[in-house]
Amino acid sequence: MNISDKLEGVKEKYKIMLLNSNISIYKIITYYVGDLKTCMVFVFFDSEKTLNSFSEQKLKELENIFINLLQKEALMPAIIDNISGFYFDSDENVQKKYNGNYFYATL
């Protein structure tokens, strides 16, 4: 199994874990740079209202859940040494500001 498949598995487990806590994730995008052993993580909620309902502390907890999953799946620190960025946004914002283009939303 390659790193992309492993990351997809982590993303699915993350979505399920949060859904069990009544938190719905619209989309998760990860960018992995193998030479640097680093990863960027973008989490998109359905709406701005949902995103804004979380405190900074709660968002940090959501980051930690993802990092714990990476560790449980033996991706971190063996393959991913560092999370260079963890970003939260909403699909609503991507639709408004980037005409639905997630590539531009992650730049």
mmCIF file of C-alpha atoms in Angstrom:
data_model
loop_
_atom_site.group_PDB
_atom_site.id
_atom_site.type_symbol
_atom_site.label_atom_id
_atom_site.label_comp_id
_atom_site.label_asym_id
_atom_site.label_seq_id
_atom_site.Cartn_x
_atom_site.Cartn_y
_atom_site.Cartn_z
ATOM 1 C CA MET A 1 0.000 0.000 0.000
ATOM 2 C CA ASN A 2 1.416 3.410 -0.945
ATOM 3 C CA ILE A 3 1.351 6.623 1.075
ATOM 4 C CA SER A 4 -1.651 8.036 -0.823
ATOM 5 C CA ASP A 5 -3.742 4.976 0.010
ATOM 6 C CA LYS A 6 -2.670 5.121 3.649
ATOM 7 C CA LEU A 7 -3.557 8.815 3.873
ATOM 8 C CA GLU A 8 -6.955 8.110 2.300
ATOM 9 C CA GLY A 9 -7.552 5.516 4.999
ATOM 10 C CA VAL A 10 -6.633 8.002 7.727
ATOM 11 C CA LYS A 11 -8.936 10.623 6.210
ATOM 12 C CA GLU A 12 -11.857 8.186 6.134
ATOM 13 C CA LYS A 13 -11.272 7.134 9.744
ATOM 14 C CA TYR A 14 -11.049 10.812 10.739
ATOM 15 C CA LYS A 15 -14.349 11.624 9.050
ATOM 16 C CA ILE A 16 -16.045 8.680 10.783
ATOM 17 C CA MET A 17 -14.600 9.573 14.193
ATOM 18 C CA LEU A 18 -15.818 13.146 13.900
ATOM 19 C CA LEU A 19 -19.186 12.096 12.530
ATOM 20 C CA ASN A 20 -19.614 9.939 15.646
ATOM 21 C CA SER A 21 -19.225 13.234 17.573
ATOM 22 C CA ASN A 22 -21.826 14.923 15.318
ATOM 23 C CA ILE A 23 -19.167 16.842 13.377
ATOM 24 C CA SER A 24 -19.585 16.569 9.623
ATOM 25 C CA ILE A 25 -16.558 17.058 7.361
ATOM 26 C CA TYR A 26 -17.221 17.927 3.731
ATOM 27 C CA LYS A 27 -13.734 17.228 2.370
ATOM 28 C CA ILE A 28 -10.173 16.614 3.538
ATOM 29 C CA ILE A 29 -7.171 17.285 1.324
ATOM 30 C CA THR A 30 -3.629 16.264 2.210
ATOM 31 C CA TYR A 31 -0.445 17.235 0.393
ATOM 32 C CA TYR A 32 2.541 15.034 1.163
ATOM 33 C CA VAL A 33 6.133 15.926 0.224
ATOM 34 C CA GLY A 34 8.186 12.762 0.540
ATOM 35 C CA ASP A 35 11.618 14.360 0.315
ATOM 36 C CA LEU A 36 10.787 16.545 3.305
ATOM 37 C CA LYS A 37 8.643 13.941 5.111
ATOM 38 C CA THR A 38 6.069 16.666 5.618
ATOM 39 C CA CYS A 39 2.340 16.932 5.091
ATOM 40 C CA MET A 40 -0.197 19.741 4.853
ATOM 41 C CA VAL A 41 -3.773 19.041 5.896
ATOM 42 C CA PHE A 42 -6.855 20.980 4.772
ATOM 43 C CA VAL A 43 -10.195 20.218 6.439
ATOM 44 C CA PHE A 44 -13.370 21.651 4.944
ATOM 45 C CA PHE A 45 -16.655 21.795 6.838
ATOM 46 C CA ASP A 46 -19.980 22.212 5.046
ATOM 47 C CA SER A 47 -20.596 25.797 6.083
ATOM 48 C CA GLU A 48 -18.985 28.870 7.571
ATOM 49 C CA LYS A 49 -21.494 28.646 10.406
ATOM 50 C CA THR A 50 -20.173 25.202 11.328
ATOM 51 C CA LEU A 51 -16.551 26.332 11.080
ATOM 52 C CA ASN A 52 -17.199 29.417 13.196
ATOM 53 C CA SER A 53 -18.917 27.356 15.882
ATOM 54 C CA PHE A 54 -15.557 25.868 16.913
ATOM 55 C CA SER A 55 -13.179 27.581 19.312
ATOM 56 C CA GLU A 56 -9.445 27.638 18.626
ATOM 57 C CA GLN A 57 -9.058 25.049 21.364
ATOM 58 C CA LYS A 58 -11.598 22.741 19.694
ATOM 59 C CA LEU A 59 -9.865 23.104 16.321
ATOM 60 C CA LYS A 60 -6.581 22.178 18.015
ATOM 61 C CA GLU A 61 -8.298 19.079 19.416
ATOM 62 C CA LEU A 62 -9.443 18.184 15.898
ATOM 63 C CA GLU A 63 -5.851 18.531 14.689
ATOM 64 C CA ASN A 64 -4.665 16.232 17.455
ATOM 65 C CA ILE A 65 -7.217 13.593 16.500
ATOM 66 C CA PHE A 66 -5.826 13.543 12.961
ATOM 67 C CA ILE A 67 -2.232 13.393 14.196
ATOM 68 C CA ASN A 68 -3.124 10.529 16.559
ATOM 69 C CA LEU A 69 -4.591 8.615 13.630
ATOM 70 C CA LEU A 70 -1.387 9.164 11.653
ATOM 71 C CA GLN A 71 0.541 7.735 14.579
ATOM 72 C CA LYS A 72 -1.791 4.740 14.991
ATOM 73 C CA GLU A 73 -1.430 3.938 11.304
ATOM 74 C CA ALA A 74 2.385 4.062 11.661
ATOM 75 C CA LEU A 75 2.640 7.009 9.247
ATOM 76 C CA MET A 76 4.022 9.417 11.794
ATOM 77 C CA PRO A 77 6.933 9.796 12.426
ATOM 78 C CA ALA A 78 8.163 6.986 10.144
ATOM 79 C CA ILE A 79 6.850 8.458 6.883
ATOM 80 C CA ILE A 80 5.523 11.859 7.951
ATOM 81 C CA ASP A 81 7.905 13.676 10.230
ATOM 82 C CA ASN A 82 6.080 17.002 10.341
ATOM 83 C CA ILE A 83 2.699 18.597 9.689
ATOM 84 C CA SER A 84 3.737 21.856 8.043
ATOM 85 C CA GLY A 85 0.226 23.267 8.145
ATOM 86 C CA PHE A 86 -3.238 22.349 9.327
ATOM 87 C CA TYR A 87 -5.977 24.519 7.858
ATOM 88 C CA PHE A 88 -9.729 24.640 8.452
ATOM 89 C CA ASP A 89 -12.181 26.185 6.012
ATOM 90 C CA SER A 90 -15.641 25.498 4.599
ATOM 91 C CA ASP A 91 -17.077 24.311 1.317
ATOM 92 C CA GLU A 92 -19.297 27.383 1.430
ATOM 93 C CA ASN A 93 -16.196 29.598 1.411
ATOM 94 C CA VAL A 94 -14.581 27.617 -1.424
ATOM 95 C CA GLN A 95 -17.728 28.019 -3.498
ATOM 96 C CA LYS A 96 -17.891 31.784 -2.860
ATOM 97 C CA LYS A 97 -14.228 32.790 -3.049
ATOM 98 C CA TYR A 98 -12.750 30.167 -5.396
ATOM 99 C CA ASN A 99 -15.729 29.187 -7.583
ATOM 100 C CA GLY A 100 -15.597 25.710 -6.071
ATOM 101 C CA ASN A 101 -11.950 25.152 -7.005
ATOM 102 C CA TYR A 102 -10.266 23.347 -4.118
ATOM 103 C CA PHE A 103 -6.851 23.593 -5.732
ATOM 104 C CA TYR A 104 -6.970 27.388 -5.472
ATOM 105 C CA ALA A 105 -8.422 27.168 -1.981
ATOM 106 C CA THR A 106 -5.336 25.251 -0.816
ATOM 107 C CA LEU A 107 -2.738 27.628 -2.243
#
